[in-house]
XYZ file of C-alpha atoms in Angstrom:
639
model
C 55.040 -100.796 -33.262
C 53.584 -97.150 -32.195
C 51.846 -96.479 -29.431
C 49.811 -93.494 -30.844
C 48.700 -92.660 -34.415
C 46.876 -89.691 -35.629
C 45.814 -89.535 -39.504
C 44.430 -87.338 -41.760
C 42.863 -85.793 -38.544
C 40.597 -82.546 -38.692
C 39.226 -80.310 -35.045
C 37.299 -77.165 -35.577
C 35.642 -74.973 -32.605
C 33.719 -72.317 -34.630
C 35.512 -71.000 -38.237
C 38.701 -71.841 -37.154
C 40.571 -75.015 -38.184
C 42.474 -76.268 -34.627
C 43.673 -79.284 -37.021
C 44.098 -79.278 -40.674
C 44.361 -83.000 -41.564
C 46.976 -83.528 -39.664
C 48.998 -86.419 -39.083
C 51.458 -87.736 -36.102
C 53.218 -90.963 -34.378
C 54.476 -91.743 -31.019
C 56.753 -94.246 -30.830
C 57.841 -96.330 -27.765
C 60.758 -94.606 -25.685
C 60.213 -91.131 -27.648
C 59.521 -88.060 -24.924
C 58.107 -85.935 -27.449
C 57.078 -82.167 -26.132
C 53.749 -80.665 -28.303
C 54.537 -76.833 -28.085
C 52.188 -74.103 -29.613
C 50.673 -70.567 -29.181
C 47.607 -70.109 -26.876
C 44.225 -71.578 -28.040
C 45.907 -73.494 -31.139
C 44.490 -76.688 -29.668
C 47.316 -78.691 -28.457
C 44.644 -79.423 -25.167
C 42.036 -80.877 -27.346
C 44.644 -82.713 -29.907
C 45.990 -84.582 -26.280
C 42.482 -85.254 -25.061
C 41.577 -87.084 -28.298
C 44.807 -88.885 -28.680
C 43.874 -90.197 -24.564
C 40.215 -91.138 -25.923
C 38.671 -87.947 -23.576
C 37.745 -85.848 -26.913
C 36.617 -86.229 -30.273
C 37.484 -85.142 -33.858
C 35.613 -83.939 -36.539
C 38.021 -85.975 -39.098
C 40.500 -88.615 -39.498
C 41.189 -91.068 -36.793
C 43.170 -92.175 -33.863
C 44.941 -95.672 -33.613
C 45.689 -97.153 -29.966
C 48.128 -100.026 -29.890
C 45.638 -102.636 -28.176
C 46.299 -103.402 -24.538
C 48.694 -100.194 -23.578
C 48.124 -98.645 -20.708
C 47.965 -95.067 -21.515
C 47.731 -92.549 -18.204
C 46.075 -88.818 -19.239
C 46.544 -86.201 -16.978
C 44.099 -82.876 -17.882
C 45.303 -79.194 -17.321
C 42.447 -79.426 -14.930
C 42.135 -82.464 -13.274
C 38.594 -83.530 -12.343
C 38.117 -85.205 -8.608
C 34.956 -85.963 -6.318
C 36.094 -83.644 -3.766
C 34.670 -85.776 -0.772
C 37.109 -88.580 -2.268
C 40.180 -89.498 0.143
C 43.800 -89.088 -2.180
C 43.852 -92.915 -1.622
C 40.607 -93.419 -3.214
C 41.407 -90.685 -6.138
C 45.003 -92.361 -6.878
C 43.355 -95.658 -7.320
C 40.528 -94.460 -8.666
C 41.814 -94.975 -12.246
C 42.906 -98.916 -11.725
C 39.556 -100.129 -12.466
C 37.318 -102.881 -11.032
C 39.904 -102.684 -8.442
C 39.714 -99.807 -7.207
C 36.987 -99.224 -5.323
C 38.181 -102.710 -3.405
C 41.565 -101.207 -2.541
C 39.673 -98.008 -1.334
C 37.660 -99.790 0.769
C 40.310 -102.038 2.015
C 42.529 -98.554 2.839
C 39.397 -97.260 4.839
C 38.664 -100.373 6.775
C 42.139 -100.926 7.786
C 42.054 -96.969 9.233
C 39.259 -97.660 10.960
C 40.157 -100.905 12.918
C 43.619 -98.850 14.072
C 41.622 -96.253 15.514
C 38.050 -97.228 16.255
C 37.713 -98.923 19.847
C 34.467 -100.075 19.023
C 33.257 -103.938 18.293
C 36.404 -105.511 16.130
C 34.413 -108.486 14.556
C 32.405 -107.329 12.074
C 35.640 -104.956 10.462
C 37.684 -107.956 10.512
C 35.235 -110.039 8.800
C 34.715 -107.494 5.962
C 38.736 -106.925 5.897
C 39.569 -110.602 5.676
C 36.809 -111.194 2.561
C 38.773 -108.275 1.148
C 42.019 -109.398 1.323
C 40.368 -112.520 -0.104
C 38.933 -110.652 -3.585
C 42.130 -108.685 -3.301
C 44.628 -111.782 -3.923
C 42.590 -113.436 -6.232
C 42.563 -110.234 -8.374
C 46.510 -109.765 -7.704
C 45.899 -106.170 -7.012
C 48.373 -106.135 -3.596
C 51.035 -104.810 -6.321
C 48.667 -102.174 -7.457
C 48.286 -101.004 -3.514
C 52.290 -100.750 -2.978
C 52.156 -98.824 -6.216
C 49.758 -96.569 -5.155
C 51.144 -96.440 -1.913
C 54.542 -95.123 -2.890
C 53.571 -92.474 -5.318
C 51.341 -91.086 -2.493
C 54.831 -91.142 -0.473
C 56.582 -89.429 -3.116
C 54.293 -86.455 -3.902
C 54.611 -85.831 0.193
C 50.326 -86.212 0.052
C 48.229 -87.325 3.090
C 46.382 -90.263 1.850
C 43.501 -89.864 3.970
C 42.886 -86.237 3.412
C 39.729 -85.148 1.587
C 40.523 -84.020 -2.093
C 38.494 -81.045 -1.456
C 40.641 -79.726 1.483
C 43.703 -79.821 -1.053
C 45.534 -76.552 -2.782
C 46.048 -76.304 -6.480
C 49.139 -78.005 -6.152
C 48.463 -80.671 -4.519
C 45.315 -81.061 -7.012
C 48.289 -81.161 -9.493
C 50.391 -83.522 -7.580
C 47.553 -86.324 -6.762
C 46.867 -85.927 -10.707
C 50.287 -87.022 -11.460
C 49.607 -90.352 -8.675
C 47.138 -91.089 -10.219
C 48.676 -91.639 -13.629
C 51.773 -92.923 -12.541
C 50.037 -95.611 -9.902
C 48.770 -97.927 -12.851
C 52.967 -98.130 -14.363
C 51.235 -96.588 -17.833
C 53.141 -97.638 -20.822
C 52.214 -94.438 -22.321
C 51.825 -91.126 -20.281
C 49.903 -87.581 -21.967
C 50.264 -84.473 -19.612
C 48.989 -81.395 -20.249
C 51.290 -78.681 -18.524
C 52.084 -81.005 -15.406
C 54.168 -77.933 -13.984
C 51.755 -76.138 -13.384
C 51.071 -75.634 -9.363
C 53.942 -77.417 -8.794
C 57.128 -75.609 -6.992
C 60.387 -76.146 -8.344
C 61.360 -78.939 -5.966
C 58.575 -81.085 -7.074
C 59.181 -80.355 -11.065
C 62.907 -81.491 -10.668
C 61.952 -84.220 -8.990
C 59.029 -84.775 -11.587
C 62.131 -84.409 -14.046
C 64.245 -86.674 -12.825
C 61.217 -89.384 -12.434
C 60.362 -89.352 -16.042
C 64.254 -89.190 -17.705
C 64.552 -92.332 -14.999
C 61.640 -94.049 -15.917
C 61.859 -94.723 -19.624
C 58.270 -94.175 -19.799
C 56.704 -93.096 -23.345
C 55.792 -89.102 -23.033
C 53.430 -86.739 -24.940
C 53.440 -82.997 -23.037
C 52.506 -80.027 -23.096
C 54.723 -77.518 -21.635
C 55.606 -74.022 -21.933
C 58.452 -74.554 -19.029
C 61.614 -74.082 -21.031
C 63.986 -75.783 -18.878
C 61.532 -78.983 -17.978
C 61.654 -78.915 -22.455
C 65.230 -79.066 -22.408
C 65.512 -81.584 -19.805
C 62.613 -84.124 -20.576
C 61.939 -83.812 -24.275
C 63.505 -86.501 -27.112
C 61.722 -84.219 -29.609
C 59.565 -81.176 -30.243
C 56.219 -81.250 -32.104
C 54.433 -77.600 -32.743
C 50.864 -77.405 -33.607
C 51.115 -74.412 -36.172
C 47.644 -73.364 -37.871
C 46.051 -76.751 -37.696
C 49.598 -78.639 -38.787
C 51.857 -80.719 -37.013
C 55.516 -79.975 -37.457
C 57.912 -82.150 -35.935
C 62.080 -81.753 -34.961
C 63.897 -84.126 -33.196
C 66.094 -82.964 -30.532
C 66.261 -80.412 -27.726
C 64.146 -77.431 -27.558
C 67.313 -75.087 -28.255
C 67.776 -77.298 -32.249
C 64.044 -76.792 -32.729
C 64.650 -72.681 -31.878
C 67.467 -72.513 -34.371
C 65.062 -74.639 -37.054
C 61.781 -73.132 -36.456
C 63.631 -69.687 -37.098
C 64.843 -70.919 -40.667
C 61.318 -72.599 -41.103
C 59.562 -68.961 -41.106
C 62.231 -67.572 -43.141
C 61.581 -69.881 -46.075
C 57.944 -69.443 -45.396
C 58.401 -65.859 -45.634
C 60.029 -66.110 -48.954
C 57.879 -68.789 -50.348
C 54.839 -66.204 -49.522
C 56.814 -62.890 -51.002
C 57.553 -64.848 -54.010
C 53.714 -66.160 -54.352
C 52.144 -63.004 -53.510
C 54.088 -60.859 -56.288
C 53.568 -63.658 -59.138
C 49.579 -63.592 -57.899
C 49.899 -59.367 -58.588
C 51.248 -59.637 -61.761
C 49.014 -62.499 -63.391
C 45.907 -59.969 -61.815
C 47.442 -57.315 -63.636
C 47.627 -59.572 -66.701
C 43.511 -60.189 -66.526
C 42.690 -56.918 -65.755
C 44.412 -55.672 -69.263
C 42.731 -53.969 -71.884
C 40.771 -55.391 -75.157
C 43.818 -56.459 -76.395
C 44.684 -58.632 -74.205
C 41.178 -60.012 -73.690
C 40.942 -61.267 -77.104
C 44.796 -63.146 -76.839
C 43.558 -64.724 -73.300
C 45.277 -67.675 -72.657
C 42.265 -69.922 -71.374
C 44.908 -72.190 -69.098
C 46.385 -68.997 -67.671
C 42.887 -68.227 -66.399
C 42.465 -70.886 -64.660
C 45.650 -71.194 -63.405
C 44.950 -67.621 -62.245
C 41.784 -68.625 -60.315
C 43.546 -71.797 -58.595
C 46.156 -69.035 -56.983
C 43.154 -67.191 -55.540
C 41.865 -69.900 -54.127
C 45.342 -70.595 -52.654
C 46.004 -67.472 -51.209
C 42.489 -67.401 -49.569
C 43.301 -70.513 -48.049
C 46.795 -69.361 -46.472
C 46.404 -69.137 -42.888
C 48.600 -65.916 -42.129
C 50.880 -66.514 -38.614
C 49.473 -65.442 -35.293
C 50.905 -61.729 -35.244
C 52.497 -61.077 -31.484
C 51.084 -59.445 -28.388
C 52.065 -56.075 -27.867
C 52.778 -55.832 -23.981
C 53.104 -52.151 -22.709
C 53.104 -51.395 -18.902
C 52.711 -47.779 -17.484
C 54.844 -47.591 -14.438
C 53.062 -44.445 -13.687
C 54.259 -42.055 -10.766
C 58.045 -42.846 -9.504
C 57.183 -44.574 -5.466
C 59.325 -42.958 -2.924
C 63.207 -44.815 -3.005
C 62.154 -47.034 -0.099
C 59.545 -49.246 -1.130
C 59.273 -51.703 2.425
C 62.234 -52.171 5.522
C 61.409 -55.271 7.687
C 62.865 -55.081 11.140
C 63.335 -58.818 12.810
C 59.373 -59.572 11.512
C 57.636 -62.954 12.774
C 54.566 -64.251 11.739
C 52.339 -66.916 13.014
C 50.229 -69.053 12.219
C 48.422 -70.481 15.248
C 51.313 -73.048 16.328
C 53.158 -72.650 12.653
C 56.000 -69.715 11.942
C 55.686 -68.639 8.841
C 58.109 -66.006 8.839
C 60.521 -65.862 11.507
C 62.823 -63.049 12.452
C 63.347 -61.671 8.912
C 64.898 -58.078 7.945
C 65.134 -56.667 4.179
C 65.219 -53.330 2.907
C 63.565 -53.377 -0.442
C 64.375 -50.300 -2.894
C 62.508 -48.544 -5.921
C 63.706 -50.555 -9.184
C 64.330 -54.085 -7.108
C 63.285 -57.177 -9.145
C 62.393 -60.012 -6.256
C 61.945 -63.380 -7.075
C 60.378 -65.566 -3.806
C 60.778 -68.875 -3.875
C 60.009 -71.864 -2.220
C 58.129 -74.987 -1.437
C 54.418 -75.144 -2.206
C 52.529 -73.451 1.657
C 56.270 -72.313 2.854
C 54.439 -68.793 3.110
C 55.579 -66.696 -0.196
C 51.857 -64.873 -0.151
C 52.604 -64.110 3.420
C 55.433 -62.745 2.973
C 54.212 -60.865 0.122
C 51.431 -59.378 2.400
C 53.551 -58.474 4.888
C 55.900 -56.312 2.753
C 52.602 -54.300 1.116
C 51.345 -53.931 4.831
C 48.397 -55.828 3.825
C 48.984 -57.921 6.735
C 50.363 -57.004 10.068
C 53.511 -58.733 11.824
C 53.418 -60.175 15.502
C 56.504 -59.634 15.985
C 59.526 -56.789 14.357
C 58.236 -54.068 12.593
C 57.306 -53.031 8.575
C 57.524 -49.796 6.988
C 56.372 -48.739 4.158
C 57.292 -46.615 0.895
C 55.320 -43.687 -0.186
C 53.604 -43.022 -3.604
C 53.300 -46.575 -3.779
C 50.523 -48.235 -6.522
C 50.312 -51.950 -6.684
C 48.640 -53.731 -9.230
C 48.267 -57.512 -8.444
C 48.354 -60.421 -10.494
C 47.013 -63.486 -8.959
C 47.946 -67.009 -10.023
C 43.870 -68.156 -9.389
C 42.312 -65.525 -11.523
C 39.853 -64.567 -8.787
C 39.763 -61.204 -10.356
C 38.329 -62.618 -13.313
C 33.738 -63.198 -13.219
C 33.569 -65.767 -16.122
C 30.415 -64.273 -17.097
C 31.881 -60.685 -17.602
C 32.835 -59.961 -21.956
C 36.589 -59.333 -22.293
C 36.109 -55.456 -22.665
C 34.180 -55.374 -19.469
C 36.814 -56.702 -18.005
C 39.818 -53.913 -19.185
C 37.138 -51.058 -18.948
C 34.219 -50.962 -17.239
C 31.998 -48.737 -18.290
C 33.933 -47.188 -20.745
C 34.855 -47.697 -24.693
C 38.825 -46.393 -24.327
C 41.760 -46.971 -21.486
C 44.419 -44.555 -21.047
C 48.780 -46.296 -21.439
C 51.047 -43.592 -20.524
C 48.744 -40.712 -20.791
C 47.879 -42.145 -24.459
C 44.088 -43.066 -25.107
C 43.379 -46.432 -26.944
C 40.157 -47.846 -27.732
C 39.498 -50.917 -25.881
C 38.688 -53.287 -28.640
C 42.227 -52.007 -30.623
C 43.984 -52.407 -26.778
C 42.556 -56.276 -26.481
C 43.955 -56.657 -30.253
C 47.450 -56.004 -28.742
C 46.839 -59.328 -26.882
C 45.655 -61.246 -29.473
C 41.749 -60.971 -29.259
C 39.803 -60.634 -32.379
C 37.213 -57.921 -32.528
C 34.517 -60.568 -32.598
C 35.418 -61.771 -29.290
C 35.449 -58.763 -27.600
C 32.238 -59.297 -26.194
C 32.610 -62.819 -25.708
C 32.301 -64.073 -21.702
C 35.747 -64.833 -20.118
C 34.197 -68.366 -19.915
C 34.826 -69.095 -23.435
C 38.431 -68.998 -22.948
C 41.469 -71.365 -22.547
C 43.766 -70.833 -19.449
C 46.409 -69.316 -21.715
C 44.020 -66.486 -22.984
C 42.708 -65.602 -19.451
C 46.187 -65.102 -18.067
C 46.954 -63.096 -21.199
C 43.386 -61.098 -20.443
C 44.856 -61.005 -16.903
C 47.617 -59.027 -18.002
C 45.956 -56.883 -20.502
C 43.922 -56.160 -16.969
C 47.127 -55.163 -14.782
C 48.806 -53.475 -17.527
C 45.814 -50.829 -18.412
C 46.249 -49.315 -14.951
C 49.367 -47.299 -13.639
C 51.187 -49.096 -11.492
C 54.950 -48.576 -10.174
C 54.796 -51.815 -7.615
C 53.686 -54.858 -9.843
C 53.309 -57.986 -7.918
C 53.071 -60.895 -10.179
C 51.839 -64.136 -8.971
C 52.776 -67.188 -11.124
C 52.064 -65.314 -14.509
C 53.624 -68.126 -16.366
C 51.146 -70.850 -15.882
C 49.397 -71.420 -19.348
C 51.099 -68.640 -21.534
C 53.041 -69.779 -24.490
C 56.596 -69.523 -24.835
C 56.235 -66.331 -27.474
C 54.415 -64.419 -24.679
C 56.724 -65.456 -22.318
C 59.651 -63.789 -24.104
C 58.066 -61.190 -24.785
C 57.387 -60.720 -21.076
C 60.468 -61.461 -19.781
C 61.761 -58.027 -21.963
C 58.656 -56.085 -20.809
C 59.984 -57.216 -17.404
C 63.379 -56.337 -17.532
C 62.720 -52.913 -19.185
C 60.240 -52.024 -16.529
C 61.273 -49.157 -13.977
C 58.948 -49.245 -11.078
C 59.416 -52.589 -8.560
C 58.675 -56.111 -9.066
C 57.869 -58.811 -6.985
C 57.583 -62.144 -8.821
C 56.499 -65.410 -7.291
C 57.379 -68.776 -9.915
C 58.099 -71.991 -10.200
C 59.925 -70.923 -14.161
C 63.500 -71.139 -13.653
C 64.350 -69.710 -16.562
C 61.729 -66.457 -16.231
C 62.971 -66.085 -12.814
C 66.677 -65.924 -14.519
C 65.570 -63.814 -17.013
C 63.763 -60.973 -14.688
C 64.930 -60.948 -11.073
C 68.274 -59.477 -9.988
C 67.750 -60.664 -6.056
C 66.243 -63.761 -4.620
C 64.364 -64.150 -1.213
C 64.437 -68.044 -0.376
C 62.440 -70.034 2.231
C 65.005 -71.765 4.205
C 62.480 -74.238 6.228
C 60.853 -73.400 9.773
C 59.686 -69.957 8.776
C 63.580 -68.737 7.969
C 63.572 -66.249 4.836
C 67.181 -65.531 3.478
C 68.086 -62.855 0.955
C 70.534 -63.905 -2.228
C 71.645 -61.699 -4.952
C 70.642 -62.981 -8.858
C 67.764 -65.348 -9.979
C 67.157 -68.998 -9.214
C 70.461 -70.507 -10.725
C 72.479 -67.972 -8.333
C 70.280 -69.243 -5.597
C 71.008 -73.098 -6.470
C 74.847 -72.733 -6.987
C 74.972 -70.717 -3.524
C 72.928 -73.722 -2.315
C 75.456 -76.450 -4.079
C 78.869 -74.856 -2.746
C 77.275 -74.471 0.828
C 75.878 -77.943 1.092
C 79.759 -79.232 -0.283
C 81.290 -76.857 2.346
C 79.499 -78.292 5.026
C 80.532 -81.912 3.368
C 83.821 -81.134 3.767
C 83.454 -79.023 6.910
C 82.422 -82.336 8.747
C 84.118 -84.909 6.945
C 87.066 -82.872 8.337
C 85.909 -82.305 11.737
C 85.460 -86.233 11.459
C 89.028 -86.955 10.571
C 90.238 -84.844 13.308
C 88.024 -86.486 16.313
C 89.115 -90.025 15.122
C 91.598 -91.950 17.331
C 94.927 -91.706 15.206
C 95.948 -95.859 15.715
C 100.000 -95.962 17.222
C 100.573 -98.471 14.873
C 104.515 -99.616 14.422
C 106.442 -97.656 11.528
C 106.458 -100.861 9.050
C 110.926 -101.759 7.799
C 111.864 -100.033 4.717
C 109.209 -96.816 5.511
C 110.930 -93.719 4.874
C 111.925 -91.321 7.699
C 111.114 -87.894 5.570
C 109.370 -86.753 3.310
C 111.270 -86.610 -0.690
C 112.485 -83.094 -1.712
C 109.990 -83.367 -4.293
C 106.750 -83.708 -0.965
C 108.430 -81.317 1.091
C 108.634 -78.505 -1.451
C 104.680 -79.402 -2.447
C 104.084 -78.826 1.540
C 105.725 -75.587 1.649
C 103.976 -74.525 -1.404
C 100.502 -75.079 0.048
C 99.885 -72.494 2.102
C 100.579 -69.943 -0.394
C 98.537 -71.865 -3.173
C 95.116 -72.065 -0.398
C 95.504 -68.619 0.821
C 95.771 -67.569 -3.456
C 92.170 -69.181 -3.913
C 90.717 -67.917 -1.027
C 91.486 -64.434 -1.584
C 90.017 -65.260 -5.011
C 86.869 -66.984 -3.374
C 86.737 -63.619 -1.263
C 86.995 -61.432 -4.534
C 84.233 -63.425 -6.686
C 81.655 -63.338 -3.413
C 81.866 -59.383 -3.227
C 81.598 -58.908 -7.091
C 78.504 -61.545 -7.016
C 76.914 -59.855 -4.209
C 76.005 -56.699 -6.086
C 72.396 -56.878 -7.816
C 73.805 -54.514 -10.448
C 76.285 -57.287 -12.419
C 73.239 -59.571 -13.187
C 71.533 -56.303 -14.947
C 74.859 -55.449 -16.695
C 76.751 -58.322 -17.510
C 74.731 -61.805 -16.953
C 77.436 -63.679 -18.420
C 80.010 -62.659 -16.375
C 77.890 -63.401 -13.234
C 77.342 -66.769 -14.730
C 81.422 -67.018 -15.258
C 82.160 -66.185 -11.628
C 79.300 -68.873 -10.033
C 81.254 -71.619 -12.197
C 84.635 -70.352 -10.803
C 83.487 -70.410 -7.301
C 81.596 -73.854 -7.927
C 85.177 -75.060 -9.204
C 87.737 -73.176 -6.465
C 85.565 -75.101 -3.968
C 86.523 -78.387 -5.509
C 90.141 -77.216 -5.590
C 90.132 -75.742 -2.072
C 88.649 -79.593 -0.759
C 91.715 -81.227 -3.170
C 94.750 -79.439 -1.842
C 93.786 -79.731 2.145
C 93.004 -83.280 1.660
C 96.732 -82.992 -0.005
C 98.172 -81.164 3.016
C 96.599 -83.203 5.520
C 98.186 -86.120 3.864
C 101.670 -84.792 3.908
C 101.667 -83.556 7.775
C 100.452 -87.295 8.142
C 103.285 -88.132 6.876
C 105.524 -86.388 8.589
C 103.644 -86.865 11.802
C 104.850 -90.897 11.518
C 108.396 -89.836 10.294
């Protein structure tokens, strides 16, 4: 039996259809991703499904008694709420017990005031508690708060977006839903916590609907793709990658289908619009037949054309763009940045990652000299123009219209010394005329980070710092980025939590190491997290061998019958070690220096890709044949 039904459904917001009688099914075990363009509706389509929204049309069919857990783009929270109280704030009648249970149980601990009265209250607690049989919903709540890394007595309003993001998720996952709906749960969330998000949802068998534009959480989680298209649900089982390859054969037909309509609709008008001849042989049928195809065609809701992304890079900066001599940076007791040294050059592509508050924004600061180091010293480039994009939107007043926004006080904005008119310009992005003068309030989250970068990209700029431009934009527009990106000649700095965009753009990688230490790799993310794999099973081997060495070698009797040599066949495998281990460490060496230069990942990405595998597997082989040698000397050591 389904979890989820939607039939016959219809959604409008103004003239446009968001769903066309459309029709879907979840079915129990499915992870099924709902993909679209910007502002198609997929938002509103998972707030009805989770009972939070309406539709004009059709209906939606729950499966009685499943526990379905929604979490919104946005989540909503009474900031003066504790995360205990918001994470068990969905359980209920019991919830506000197990809140008040959490808070009582605090304050005995720490209050040194009169005990009696807090033990009386905690005791008829536990008693409505038990007979409720909510203890297991308090251990559940207890250890999702553990694994999101949240305080449980922190105020929701003191949290970051993030964490916002990450008590959302608790939240659903506290009451064990039998169905789960997330709308972009990557969002805010650095790349530690979505693998571990990942890994918690393959793991748990739950039932998923999501909405994602992360294209390696859709290859990971989803069972199957769904795409709201133009008001229609079209569904492919399978990965993301299978639903590429069909889509693209999908619009073909479509494309055909359309030519083929559209050139048998010319020639029946040219039929009607004969002469008297032909008016007096009218075939009545054909007529109507003809007026039918009108009404078709006027009814054919053309694809969303693409957004036209152009960046003026303006003015080359001077070669140096930033050199950081030893720089630390505090704050009060906590190093953000300790001891760290870069030279950063005109052209660089930097991705920074790290943990959610390890500093990246610092750091970012630091290198444009917007903030000043306590320690080491920062120089800067000349000729350098920044343009900033910021993950929050502050730059945005929701009450300003969209061609305020790109050009303020004037009708045209100026691309590489070419003039456009600003309502053509905002077309390149995807906004109708008729919206130009709409507030920014009116739009999704998608369309103001698109706005966002219509913003940044209408001024020169030859330093772009982008913070988190992913968040919200559709997979389309991120392509399309990713090549504006890589094309670009001035010097990026690019902070994300999208593996694959950081693969796409960067061609270095600065890393937070923990305790304020900053390191410096060459290539994007999956560079960064094979380094990180061969060093971790270096140091695995590195100490189990150290551990091997320090043990107490037992003088244990040689048992009858043991052999006093090794064969011919063990002694010409020992000689032959040496020579074999010295082979793939000159190889190791070779495959480092070529890896090290940012130039490979711009020319030849697949070959970079090639050598991280080899090194991944001459590590394994390295560990195999000194485990093999330090068997045979053990052998010859009780000859």
């Amino acid at each position: 039996m389904p979890y989820l039904t939607l039939s016959d459904a219809s959604l409008a917001f103004g003239h446009v259809p968001l769903l066309d009688h459309a029709d879907f099914q979840l079915d129990p075990g499915e992870r099924v991703a709902l993909i679209g363009r910007n502002g198609t509706g997929k938002s509103s389509l998972l707030a009805a499904l989770a009972g939070h929204g309406a539709l004009d049309d059709g209906e939606v069919w729950r499966q009685p008694g499943a526990r379905i857990g929604y979490v919104p783009q946005e989540p909503p929270f009474d900031p003066e709420l504790t995360v205990f109280a918001a994470v068990v704030g969905g359980m209920g009648t019991t919830s506000a017990l197990l809140a008040e249970y959490h808070e009582v149980s605090h304050r005995l601990a720490e209050s040194d005031a009169e005990h009696e009265p807090l033990l009386a209250r905690l005791h008829t607690l536990q008693t409505e508690l038990e007979a409720l049989g909510a203890w297991e919903y308090e251990s559940q709540a207890e250890r999702v708060i553990q694994r999101f890394s949240l305080d449980p007595d922190a105020k929701v309003g003191s949290l970051s977006g993030g964490q916002k993001k990450r008590l959302a998720l608790a939240q659903a996952l506290a009451v064990s839903p039998d169905v789960l709906l997330l709308d972009e749960p990557t969002n805010h969330l650095d790349i530690a916590a979505i693998e571990w998000l990942e890994n918690q949802l393959i793991e748990s068998n739950l039932t998923l609907l999501f909405i994602t534009h992360d294209r390696r959480f859709l290859d990971r989680v989803a069972t199957r793709i769904v795409e709201l298209d133009r008001g229609k649900l079209m569904s492919c089982p399978g990965s993301f990658a299978e639903y590429q390859k069909r889509k693209a054969q999908m619009l073909y037909d479509e494309e055909v289908a359309n030519a083929k309509f559209d050139k048998f609709l010319a020639q029946e008008e040219v039929w009607i619009r004969k002469g008297v001849e032909a008016r007096r042989t009218r075939n009545e049928g054909r007529v109507l037949r003809l007026e039918q195809l009108r009404r078709e065609r006027a009814a054919r809701r053309e694809r969303q054309g693409r957004v036209e992304l152009a960046v003026d890079a303006g003015e080359k900066s001077g070669q140096l763009v930033a050199e950081l001599s030893n720089v630390t940076k505090r704050f009060g007791d906590k190093v953000v940045v300790r001891d760290f040294s870069t030279r950063l050059m005109r052209g660089d592509k930097i991705g920074l990652i790290g943990p959610n508050g390890a500093g990246k924004t610092t750091l970012l600061r630091l290198i444009l000299g917007e903030l000043q180091p306590d320690e080491g010293k920062v120089r800067q480039g000349t000729k350098i123009e920044v343009a900033y994009f910021d993950q929050f939107r502050a730059q945005l007043d929701p009450e300003a219209a969209l061609v305020d926004v790109i050009s303020p006080g004037s009708d045209y904005v100026e691309i590489a010394g070419v003039k456009k008119h600003v309502i053509s310009y905002l077309g390149d992005f995807l906004f109708a005329p008729q919206r130009a003068r709409s507030p920014v309030k009116s739009l999704s989250g998608g369309e103001r980070n698109r706005l966002l970068l219509a913003r940044l990209f209408a001024r020169p700029a030859n330093v772009l710092v982008l913070d988190e431009p992913t968040n919200d934009l559709d997979i389309e527009t991120l392509e399309l980025l990713e090549e504006l990106l890589q094309d670009y000649p001035g010097t990026l700095f690019l902070v994300s939590h999208d593996r694959a965009f950081l693969d796409a753009v960067v061609t270095q990688t600065i890393a937070a190491e923990g305790d304020g230490v900053w390191h410096e790799y060459a290539g994007g993310y999956s560079d960064w997290a094979n380094y990180q794999q061969q060093r971790r099973a270096a140091e695995a081997a590195e100490a189990q061998a150290t551990k091997q060495k320090e043990a107490p070698k037992p003088a244990a009797e040689k048992p009858r019958g043991a052999p006093t040599k090794l064969s011919y066949k063990d002694q010409r495998e020992l000689d032959a070690l040496p020579a074999k281990i010295a082979a793939l460490e000159e190889e190791q060496k070779s495959l480092t220096a070529k890896l090290e230069d940012p130039a490979l990942y711009a020319s030849d990405p697949q070959a970079a890709q090639g050598f991280a595998t080899r090194l991944s597997e001459i590590d394994d082989e390295l560990l195999a044949l000194l485990e093999r040698w330090e068997a045979l000397e053990a052998m010859v050591a009780r000859s």
